[in-house]
Short mmCIF file of C-alpha atoms and ligand atoms in Angstrom, two decimals:
data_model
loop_
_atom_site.label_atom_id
_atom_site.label_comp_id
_atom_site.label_asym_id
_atom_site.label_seq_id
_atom_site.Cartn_x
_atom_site.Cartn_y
_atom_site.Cartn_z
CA UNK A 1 83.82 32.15 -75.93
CA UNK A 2 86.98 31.17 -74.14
CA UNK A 3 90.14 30.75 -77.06
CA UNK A 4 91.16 28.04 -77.06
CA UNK A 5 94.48 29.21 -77.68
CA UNK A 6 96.97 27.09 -75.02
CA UNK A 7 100.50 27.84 -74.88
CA UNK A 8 102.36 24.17 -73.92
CA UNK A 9 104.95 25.65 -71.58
CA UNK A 10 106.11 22.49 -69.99
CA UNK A 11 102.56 21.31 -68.96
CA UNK A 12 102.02 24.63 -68.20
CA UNK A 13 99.17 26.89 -70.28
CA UNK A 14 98.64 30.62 -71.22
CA UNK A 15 95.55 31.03 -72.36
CA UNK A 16 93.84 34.40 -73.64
CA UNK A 17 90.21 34.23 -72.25
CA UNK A 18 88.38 36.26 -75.27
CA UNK A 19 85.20 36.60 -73.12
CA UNK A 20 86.60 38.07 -70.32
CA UNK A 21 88.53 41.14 -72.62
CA UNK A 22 85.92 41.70 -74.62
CA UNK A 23 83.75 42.25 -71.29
CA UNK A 24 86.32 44.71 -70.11
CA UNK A 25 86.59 46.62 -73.41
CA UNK A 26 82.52 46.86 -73.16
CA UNK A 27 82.66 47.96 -69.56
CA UNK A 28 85.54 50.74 -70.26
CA UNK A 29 83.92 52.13 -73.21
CA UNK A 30 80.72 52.70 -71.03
CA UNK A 31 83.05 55.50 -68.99
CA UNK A 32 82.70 58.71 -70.48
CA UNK A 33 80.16 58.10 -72.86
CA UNK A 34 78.16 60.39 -74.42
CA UNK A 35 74.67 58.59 -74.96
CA UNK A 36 73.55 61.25 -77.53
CA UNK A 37 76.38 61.05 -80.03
CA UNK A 38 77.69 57.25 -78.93
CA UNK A 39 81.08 59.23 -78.37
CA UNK A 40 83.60 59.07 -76.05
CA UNK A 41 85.38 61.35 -73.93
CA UNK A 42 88.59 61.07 -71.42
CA UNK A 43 90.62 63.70 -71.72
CA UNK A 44 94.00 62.88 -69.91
CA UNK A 45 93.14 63.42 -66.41
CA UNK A 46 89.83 64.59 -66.69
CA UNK A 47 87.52 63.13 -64.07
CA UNK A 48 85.94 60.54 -66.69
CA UNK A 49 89.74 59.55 -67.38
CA UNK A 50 90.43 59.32 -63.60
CA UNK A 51 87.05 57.03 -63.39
CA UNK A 52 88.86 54.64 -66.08
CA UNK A 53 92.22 54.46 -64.23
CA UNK A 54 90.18 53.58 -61.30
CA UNK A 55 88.15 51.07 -63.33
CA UNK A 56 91.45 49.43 -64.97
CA UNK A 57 93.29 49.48 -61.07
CA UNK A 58 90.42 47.61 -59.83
CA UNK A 59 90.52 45.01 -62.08
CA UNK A 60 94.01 44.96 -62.27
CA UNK A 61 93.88 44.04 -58.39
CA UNK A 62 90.94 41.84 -58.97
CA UNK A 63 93.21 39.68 -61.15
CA UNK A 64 95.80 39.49 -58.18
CA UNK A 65 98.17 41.82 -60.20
CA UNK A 66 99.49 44.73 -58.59
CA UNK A 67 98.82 48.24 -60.22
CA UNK A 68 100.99 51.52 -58.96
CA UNK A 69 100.58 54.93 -60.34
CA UNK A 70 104.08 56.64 -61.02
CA UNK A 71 104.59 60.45 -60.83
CA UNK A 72 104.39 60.90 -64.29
CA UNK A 73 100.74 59.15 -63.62
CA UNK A 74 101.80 56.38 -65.70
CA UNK A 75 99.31 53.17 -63.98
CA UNK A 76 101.96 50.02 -63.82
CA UNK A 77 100.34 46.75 -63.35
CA UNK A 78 102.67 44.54 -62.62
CA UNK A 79 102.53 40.78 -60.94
CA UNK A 80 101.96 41.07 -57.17
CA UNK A 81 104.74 37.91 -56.36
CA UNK A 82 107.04 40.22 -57.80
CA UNK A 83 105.67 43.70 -57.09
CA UNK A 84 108.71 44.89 -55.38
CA UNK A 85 111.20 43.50 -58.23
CA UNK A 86 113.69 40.69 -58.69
CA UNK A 87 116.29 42.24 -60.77
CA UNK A 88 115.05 40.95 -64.16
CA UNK A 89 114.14 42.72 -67.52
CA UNK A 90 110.78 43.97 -67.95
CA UNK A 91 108.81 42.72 -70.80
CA UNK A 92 106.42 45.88 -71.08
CA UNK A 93 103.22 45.75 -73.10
CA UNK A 94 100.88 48.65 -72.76
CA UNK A 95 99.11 51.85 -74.58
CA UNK A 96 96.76 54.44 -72.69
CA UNK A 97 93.20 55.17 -71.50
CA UNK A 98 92.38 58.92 -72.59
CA UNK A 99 91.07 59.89 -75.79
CA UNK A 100 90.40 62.23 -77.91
CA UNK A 101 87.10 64.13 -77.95
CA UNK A 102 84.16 62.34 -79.15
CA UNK A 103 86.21 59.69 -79.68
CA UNK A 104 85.62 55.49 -80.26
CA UNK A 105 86.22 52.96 -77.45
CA UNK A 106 89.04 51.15 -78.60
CA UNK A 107 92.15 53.27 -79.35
CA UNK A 108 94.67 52.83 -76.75
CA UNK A 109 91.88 51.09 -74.20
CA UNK A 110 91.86 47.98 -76.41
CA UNK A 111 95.97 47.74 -75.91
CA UNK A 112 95.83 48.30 -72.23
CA UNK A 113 93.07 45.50 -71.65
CA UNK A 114 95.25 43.33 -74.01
CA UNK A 115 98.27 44.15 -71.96
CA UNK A 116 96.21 43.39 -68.41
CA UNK A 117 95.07 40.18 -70.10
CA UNK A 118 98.35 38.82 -71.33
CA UNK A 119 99.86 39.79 -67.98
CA UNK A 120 96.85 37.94 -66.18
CA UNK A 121 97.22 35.17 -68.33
CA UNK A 122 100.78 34.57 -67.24
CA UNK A 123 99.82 34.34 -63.84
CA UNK A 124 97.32 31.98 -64.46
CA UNK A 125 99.24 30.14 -66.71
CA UNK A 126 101.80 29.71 -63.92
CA UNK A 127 104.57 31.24 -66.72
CA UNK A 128 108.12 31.14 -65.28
CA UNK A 129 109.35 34.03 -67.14
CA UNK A 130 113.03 35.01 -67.55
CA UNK A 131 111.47 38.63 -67.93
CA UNK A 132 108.82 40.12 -65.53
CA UNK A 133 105.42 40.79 -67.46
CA UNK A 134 104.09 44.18 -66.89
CA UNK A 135 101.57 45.78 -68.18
CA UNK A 136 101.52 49.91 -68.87
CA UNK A 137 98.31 52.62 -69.24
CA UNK A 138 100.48 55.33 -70.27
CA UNK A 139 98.84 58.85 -69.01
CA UNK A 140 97.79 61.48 -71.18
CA UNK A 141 99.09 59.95 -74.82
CA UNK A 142 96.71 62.26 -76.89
CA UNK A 143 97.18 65.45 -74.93
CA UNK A 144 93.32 66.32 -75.55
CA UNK A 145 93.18 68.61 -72.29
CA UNK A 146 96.89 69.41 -71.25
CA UNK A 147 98.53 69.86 -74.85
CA UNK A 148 101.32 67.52 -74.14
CA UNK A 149 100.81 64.41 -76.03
CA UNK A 150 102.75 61.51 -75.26
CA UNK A 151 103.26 63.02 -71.29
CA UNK A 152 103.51 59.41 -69.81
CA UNK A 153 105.43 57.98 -72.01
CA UNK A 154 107.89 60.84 -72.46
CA UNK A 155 108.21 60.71 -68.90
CA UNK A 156 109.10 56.82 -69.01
CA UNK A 157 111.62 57.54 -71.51
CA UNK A 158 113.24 60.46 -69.60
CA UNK A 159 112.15 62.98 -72.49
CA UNK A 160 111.64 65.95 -69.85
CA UNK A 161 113.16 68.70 -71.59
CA UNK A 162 110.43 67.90 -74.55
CA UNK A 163 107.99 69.02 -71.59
CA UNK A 164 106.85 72.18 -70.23
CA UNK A 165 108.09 73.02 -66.32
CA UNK A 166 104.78 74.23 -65.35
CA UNK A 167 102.33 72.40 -67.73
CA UNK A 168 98.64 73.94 -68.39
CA UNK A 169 95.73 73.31 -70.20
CA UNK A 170 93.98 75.65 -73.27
CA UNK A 171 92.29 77.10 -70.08
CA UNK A 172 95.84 77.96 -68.30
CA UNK A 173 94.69 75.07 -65.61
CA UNK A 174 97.85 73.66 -63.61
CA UNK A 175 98.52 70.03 -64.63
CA UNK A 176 99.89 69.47 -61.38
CA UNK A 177 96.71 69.58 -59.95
CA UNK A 178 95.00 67.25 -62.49
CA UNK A 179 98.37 64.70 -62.21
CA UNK A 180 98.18 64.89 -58.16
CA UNK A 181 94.34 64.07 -58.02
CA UNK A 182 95.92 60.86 -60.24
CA UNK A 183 98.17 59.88 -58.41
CA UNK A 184 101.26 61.54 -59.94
CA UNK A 185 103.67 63.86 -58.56
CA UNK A 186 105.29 66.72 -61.27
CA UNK A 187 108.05 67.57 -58.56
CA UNK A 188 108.90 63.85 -58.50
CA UNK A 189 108.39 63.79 -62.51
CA UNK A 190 112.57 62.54 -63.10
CA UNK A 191 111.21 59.10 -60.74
CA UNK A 192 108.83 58.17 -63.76
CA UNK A 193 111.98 57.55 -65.82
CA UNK A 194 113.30 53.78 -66.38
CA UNK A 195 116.56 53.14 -67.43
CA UNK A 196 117.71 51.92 -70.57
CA UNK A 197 118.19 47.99 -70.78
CA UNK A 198 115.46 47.67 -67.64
CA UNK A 199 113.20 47.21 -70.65
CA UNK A 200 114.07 43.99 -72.33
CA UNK A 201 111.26 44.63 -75.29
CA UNK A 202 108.10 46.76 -75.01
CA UNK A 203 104.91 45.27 -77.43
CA UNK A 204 101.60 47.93 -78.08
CA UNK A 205 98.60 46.58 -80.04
CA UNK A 206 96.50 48.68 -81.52
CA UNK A 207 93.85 49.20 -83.97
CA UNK A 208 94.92 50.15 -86.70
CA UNK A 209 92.66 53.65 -87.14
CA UNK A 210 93.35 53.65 -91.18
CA UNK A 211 91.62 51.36 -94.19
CA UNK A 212 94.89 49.54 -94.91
CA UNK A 213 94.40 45.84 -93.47
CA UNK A 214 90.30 46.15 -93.93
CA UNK A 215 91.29 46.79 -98.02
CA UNK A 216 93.68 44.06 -98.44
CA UNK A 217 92.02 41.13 -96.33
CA UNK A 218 94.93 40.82 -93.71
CA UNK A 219 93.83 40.30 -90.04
CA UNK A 220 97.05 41.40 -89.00
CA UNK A 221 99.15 44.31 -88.77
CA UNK A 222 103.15 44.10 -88.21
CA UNK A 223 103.78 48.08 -88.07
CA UNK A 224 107.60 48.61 -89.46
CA UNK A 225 108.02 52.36 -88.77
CA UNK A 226 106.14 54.63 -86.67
CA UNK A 227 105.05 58.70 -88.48
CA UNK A 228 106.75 61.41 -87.07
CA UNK A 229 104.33 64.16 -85.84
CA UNK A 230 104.86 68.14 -84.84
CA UNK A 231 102.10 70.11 -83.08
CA UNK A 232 102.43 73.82 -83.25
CA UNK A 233 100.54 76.38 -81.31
CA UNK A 234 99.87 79.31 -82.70
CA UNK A 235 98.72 82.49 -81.30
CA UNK A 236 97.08 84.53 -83.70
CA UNK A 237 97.20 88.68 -82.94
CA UNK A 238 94.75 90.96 -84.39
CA UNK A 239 92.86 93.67 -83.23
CA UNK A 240 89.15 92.99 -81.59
CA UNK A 241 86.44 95.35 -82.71
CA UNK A 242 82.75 96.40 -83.75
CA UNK A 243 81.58 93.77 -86.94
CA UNK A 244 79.36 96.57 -87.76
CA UNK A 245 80.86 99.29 -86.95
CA UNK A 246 84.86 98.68 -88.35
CA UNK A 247 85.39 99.34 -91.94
CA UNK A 248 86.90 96.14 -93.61
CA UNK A 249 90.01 98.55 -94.91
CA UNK A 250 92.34 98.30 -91.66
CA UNK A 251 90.79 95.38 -90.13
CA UNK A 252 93.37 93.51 -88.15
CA UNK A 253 91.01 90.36 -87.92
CA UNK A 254 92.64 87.22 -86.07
CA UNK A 255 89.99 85.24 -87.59
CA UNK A 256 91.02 85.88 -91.38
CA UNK A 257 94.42 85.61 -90.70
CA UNK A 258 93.49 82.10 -88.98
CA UNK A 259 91.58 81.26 -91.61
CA UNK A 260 94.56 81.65 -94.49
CA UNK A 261 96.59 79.81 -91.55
CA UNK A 262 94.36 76.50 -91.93
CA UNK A 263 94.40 76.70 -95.97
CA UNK A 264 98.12 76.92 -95.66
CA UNK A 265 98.08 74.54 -93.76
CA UNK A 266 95.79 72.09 -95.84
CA UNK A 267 98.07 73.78 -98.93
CA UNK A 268 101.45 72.69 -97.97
CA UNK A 269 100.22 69.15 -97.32
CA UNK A 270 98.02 68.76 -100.38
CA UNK A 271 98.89 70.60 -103.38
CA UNK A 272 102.85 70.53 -102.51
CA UNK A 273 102.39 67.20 -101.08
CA UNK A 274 105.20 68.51 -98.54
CA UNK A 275 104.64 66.28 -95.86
CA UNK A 276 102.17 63.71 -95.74
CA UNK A 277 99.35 65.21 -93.62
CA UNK A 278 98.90 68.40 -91.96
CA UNK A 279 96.06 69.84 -90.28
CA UNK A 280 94.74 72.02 -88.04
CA UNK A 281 92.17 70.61 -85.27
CA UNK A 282 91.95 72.98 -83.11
CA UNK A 283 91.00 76.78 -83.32
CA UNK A 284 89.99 79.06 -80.17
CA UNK A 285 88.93 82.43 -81.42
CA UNK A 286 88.61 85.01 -78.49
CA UNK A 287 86.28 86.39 -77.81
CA UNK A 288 84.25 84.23 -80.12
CA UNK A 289 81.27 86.04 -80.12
CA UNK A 290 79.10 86.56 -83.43
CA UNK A 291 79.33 90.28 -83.95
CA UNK A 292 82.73 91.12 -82.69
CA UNK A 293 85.77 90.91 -85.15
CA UNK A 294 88.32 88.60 -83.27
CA UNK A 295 91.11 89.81 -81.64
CA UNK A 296 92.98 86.68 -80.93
CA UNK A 297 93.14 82.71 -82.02
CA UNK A 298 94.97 80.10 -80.65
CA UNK A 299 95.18 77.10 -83.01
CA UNK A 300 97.11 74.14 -83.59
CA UNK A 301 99.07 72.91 -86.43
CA UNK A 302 99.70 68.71 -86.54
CA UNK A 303 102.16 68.20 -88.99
CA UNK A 304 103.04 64.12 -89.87
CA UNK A 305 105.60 62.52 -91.91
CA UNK A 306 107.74 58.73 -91.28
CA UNK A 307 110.64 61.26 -93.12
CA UNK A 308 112.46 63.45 -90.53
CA UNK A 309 113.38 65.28 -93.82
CA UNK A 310 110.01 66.19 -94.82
CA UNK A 311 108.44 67.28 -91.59
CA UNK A 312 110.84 69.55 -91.51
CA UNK A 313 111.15 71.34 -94.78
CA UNK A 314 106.92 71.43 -94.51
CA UNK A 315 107.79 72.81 -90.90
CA UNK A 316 109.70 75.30 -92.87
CA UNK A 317 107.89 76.26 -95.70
CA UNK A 318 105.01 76.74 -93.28
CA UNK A 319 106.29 78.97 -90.88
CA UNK A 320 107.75 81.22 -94.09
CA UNK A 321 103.85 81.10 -94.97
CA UNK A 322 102.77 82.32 -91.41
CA UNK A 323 104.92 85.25 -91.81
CA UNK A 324 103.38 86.32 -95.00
CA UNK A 325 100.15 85.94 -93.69
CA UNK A 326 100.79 88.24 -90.74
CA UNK A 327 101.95 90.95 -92.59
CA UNK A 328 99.13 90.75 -95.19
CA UNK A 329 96.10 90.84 -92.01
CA UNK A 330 98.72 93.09 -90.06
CA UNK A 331 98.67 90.63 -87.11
CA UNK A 332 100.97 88.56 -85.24
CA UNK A 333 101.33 84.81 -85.71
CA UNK A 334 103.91 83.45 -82.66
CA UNK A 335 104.38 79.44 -82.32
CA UNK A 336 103.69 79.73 -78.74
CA UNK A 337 104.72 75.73 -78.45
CA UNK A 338 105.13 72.48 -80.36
CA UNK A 339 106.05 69.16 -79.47
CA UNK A 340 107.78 66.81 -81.63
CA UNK A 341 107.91 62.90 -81.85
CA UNK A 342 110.53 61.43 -84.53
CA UNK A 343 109.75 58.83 -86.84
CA UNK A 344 111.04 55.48 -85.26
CA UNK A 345 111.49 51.81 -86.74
CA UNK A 346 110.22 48.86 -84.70
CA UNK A 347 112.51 46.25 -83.65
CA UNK A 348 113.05 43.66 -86.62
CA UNK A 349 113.36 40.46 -84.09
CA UNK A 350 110.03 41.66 -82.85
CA UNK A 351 108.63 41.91 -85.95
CA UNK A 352 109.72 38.61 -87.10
CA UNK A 353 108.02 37.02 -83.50
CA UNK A 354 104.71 38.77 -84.82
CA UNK A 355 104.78 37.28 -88.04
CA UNK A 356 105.37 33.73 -86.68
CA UNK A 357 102.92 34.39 -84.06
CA UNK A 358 100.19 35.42 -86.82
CA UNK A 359 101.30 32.80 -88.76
CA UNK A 360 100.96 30.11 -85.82
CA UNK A 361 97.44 31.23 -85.34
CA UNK A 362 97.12 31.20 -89.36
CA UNK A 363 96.30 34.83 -89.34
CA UNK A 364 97.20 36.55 -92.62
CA UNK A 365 98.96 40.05 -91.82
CA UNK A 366 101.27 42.46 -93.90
CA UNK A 367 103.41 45.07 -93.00
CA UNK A 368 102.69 49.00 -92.48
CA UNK A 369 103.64 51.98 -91.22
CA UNK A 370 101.54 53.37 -88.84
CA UNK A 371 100.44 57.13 -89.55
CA UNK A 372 99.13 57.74 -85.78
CA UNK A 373 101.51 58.46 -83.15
CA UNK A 374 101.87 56.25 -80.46
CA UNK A 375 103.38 55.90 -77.00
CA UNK A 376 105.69 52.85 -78.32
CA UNK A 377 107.81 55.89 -80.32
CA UNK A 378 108.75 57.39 -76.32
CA UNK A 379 109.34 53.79 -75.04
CA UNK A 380 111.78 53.25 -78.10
CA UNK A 381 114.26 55.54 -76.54
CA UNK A 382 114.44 52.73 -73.86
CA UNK A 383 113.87 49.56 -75.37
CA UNK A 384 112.84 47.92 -78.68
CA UNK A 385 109.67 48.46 -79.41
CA UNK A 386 107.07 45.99 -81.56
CA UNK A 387 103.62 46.92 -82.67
CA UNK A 388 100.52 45.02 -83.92
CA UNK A 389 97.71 46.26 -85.58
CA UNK A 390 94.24 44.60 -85.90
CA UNK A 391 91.67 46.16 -88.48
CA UNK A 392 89.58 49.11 -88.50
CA UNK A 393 85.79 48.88 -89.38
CA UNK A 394 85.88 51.46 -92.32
CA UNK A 395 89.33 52.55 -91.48
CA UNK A 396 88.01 55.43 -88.80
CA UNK A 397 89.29 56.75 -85.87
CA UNK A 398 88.88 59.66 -83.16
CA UNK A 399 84.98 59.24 -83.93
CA UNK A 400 82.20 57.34 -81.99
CA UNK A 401 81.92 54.93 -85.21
CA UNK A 402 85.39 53.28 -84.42
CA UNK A 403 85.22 49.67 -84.39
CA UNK A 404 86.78 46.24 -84.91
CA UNK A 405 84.99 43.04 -85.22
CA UNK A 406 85.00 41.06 -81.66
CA UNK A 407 87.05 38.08 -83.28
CA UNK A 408 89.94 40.71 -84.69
CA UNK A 409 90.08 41.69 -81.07
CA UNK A 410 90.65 39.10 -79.51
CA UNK A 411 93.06 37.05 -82.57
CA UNK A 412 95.09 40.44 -81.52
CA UNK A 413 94.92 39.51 -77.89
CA UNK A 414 96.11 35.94 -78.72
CA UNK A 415 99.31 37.46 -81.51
CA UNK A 416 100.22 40.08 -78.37
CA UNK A 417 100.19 36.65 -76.14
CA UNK A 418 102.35 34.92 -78.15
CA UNK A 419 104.70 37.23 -79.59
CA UNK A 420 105.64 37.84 -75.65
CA UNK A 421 106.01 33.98 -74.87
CA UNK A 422 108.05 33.89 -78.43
CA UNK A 423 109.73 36.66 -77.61
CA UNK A 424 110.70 35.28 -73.66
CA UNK A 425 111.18 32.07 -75.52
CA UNK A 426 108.71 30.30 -74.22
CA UNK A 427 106.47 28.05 -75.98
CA UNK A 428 108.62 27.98 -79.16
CA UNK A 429 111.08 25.78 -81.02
CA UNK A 430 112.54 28.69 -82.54
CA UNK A 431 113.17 31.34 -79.90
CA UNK A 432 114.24 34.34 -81.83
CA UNK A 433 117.44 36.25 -80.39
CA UNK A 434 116.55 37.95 -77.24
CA UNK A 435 115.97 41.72 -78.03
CA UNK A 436 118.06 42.46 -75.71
CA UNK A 437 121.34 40.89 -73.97
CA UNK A 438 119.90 37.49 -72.90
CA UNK A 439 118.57 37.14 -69.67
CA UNK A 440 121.31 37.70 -66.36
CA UNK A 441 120.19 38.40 -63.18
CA UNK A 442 119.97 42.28 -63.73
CA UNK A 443 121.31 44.36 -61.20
CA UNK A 444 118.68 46.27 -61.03
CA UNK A 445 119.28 49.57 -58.83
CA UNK A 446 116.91 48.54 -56.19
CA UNK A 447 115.41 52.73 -56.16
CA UNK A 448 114.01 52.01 -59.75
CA UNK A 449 111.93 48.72 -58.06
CA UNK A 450 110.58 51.08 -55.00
CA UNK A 451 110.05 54.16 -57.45
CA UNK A 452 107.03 52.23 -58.87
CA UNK A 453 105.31 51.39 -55.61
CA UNK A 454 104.56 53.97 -54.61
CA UNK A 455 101.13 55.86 -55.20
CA UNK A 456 97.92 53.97 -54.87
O1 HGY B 501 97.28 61.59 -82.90
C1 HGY B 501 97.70 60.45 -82.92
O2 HGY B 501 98.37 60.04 -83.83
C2 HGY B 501 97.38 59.52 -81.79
O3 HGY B 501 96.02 59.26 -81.80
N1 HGY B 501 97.80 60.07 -80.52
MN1 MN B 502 94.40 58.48 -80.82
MN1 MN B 503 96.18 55.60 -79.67
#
């Protein structure tokens, strides 16, 4: 099932070949698959992840694009005629590879194979565009492994003091290794940044992960604002001990205090309605044995809200909380590290060029904020960012069960298609205002061209 979607261009076509993405999402979602609980798992540059940046590369190259791998491990698929840059504006489209654990096959891998098949498209299409098409698998966006979510695209945007110097794992394994065996470079991590206005618009499609656009009918999503998100890590301090043996008077148990920490947690989001979500996913008692009271827990705290305001009077209230606890289970609670993302706004002229896109393709769609992080909120530092959302099969996410019907996919596909000819004003009557200053030849400092070929 080829679309037949063709984008007149002068006698010249784009066309979004549904088949051939929906083959590539199948293929992808076969790497790191758990056959016993349908799940998948890529951690950011775990060896399954590595195997999918491989698979993407290669096809990437088998499509006559040209993919690089920046030090940030960012993969940057770009066309090959103009692999080594011609001073224009990029027109970025992109999202990442790794997942969560256990996770479904689509978030961020659908958006990447969108991105590679817009970009392919183009070249096929023969697309003279005043911007260069590139496509973007940002490394590392859920920070599964290496607690750093959003490590590509913070890179991108030049975010490095949001990032640790010496990055590890929950293990205390080096990222450096994991981002050399990629590709990347952390002593080179500054080259992963590009500089503002080299990014004439950047476009992520997604699904959506929630039940909003299943409920009300609409095949499309046109995301206005973006949830702010906090992680905290917290290192819970008790005192280890006999479970038989140790009196409960004077316990110092880790795993009590943790335990009030999660309910707090759960408390300030729910009964005070403080914030919109919080909740803990993560909790690593040690030494996690059955019949020894634990001494220590490192846990994690994700805190959301689109209000700055919120998130951080929750933030607040919570960490007043923590201290309570620790003096009533005489431990210590430290926030050992948290990373923050602000809410951000999508670009209005890019919404608009997603609405007339949908509209084109007589797709209904509505408006919504998205209450998942994603790497467009980095990129936005750099450019204006759009983002469309297609539906979620019973609004899950981050479990095996995620799905979107095959023709949502690819009507996505064909929206992310033309929104970027609409938004290079191709292909349009009404070509909205160019998100950025219209196309000149940009003088492009030659170092940021070479910075992205290098690596594989
Ligand atoms: O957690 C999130 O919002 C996204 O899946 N990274
Ligand atoms: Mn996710
Ligand atoms: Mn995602």
């Amino acid at each position: 099932m080829t679309s037949t979607l063709v984008q007149r261009t002068g006698g010249l076509s784009a066309d979004i070949d549904g088949d051939r993405l929906l083959r590539r999402i199948a293929r992808l979602g076969r790497i790191g698959l758990d056959p016993e609980t349908g799940g998948i798992t890529r951690e950011g540059f775990s060896a399954a992840d590595c195997e999918a940046r491989a698979y993407l590369m290669d096809e990437a190259r088998d499509a006559g694009l040209l993919p690089t791998v920046d030090a940030a491990g960012n993969i940057i698929i770009r066309p090959r005629h103009t692999a080594y840059g011609d001073g224009r504006q990029v027109l970025m489209m992109g999202s990442h590879l790794d997942t969560v654990v256990n996770a479904g096959r689509l978030d961020g891998a659908y958006g990447v194979l969108a991105a590679l098949e817009v970009v392919q498209a183009f070249e096929e299409g023969g697309i003279d565009s005043p911007y260069e098409p590139v496509a973007v698998a940002f490394a590392n966006e859920e920070g599964a492994l290496f607690p750093q979510p959003f490590w590509g695209s913070m890179a991108m945007a030049g975010r490095l003091a949001g990032l640790p110097r010496e990055p590890r794992d929950h293990q205390g394994r080096r990222l450096r290794d994991a981002l050399r065996r990629a590709g990347g470079d952390l002593d080179a991590l500054g080259s992963a940044g590009w500089p503002h206005g080299s990014v004439a618009a950047y476009l992520e499609l997604h699904v959506e992960q929630g039940p909003v656009l299943e409920r009300s009918g609409s095949r499309i999503g046109v995301v206005d604002a973006i949830t702010g998100r906090t992680v905290l890590t917290l290192e819970v301090r008790g005192a280890a001990g006999h479970s038989g043996t140790s009196p409960m008077k004077g316990r110092r148990d880790a795993m009590a205090a943790a335990a009030r920490v999660v309910l707090a947690a759960e408390h300030i989001a729910g009964e005070r309605a403080l914030c919109r979500v919080a909740t803990v996913g993560r909790i690593d008692p040690h030494p996690n044995t059955p019949n020894t009271i634990a001494g220590s827990v490192r846990m994690t705290v994700d805190l959301r809200d689109t209000d700055v305001w919120r998130a951080a009077t929750a933030e607040e209230t919570l960490r007043r909380m923590l201290d309570a606890i620790a003096a009533s289970t005489g431990t210590e609670i430290e926030v050992v590290a948290e990373t923050r993302s602000d809410p951000v706004s999508t670009s209005e002229v890019l919404r608009a060029a997603i609405e007339r896109s949908a509209d084109e393709l007589g797709l209904p769609h509505e408006v919504l904020p998205s209450g998942a992080g994603h790497d467009a909120q980095m990129v936005a530092d750099i450019a204006p960012i759009g983002m469309i959302f297609v539906p979620s099969l019973g609004g899950i996410s981050h479990v095996p069960e995620e799905d979107t019907a095959p023709a949502d996919l690819v009507a996505g596909a064909r929206v992310l298609l033309r929104t970027a000819l609409r938004t290079i004003g191709i292909g349009s009557e009404d070509r909205p205002d160019a998100p950025h200053t219209p196309h000149t030849p940009h003088t492009h400092s030659a170092p940021h061209i070479e910075r992205h070929t290098t690596g594989s």
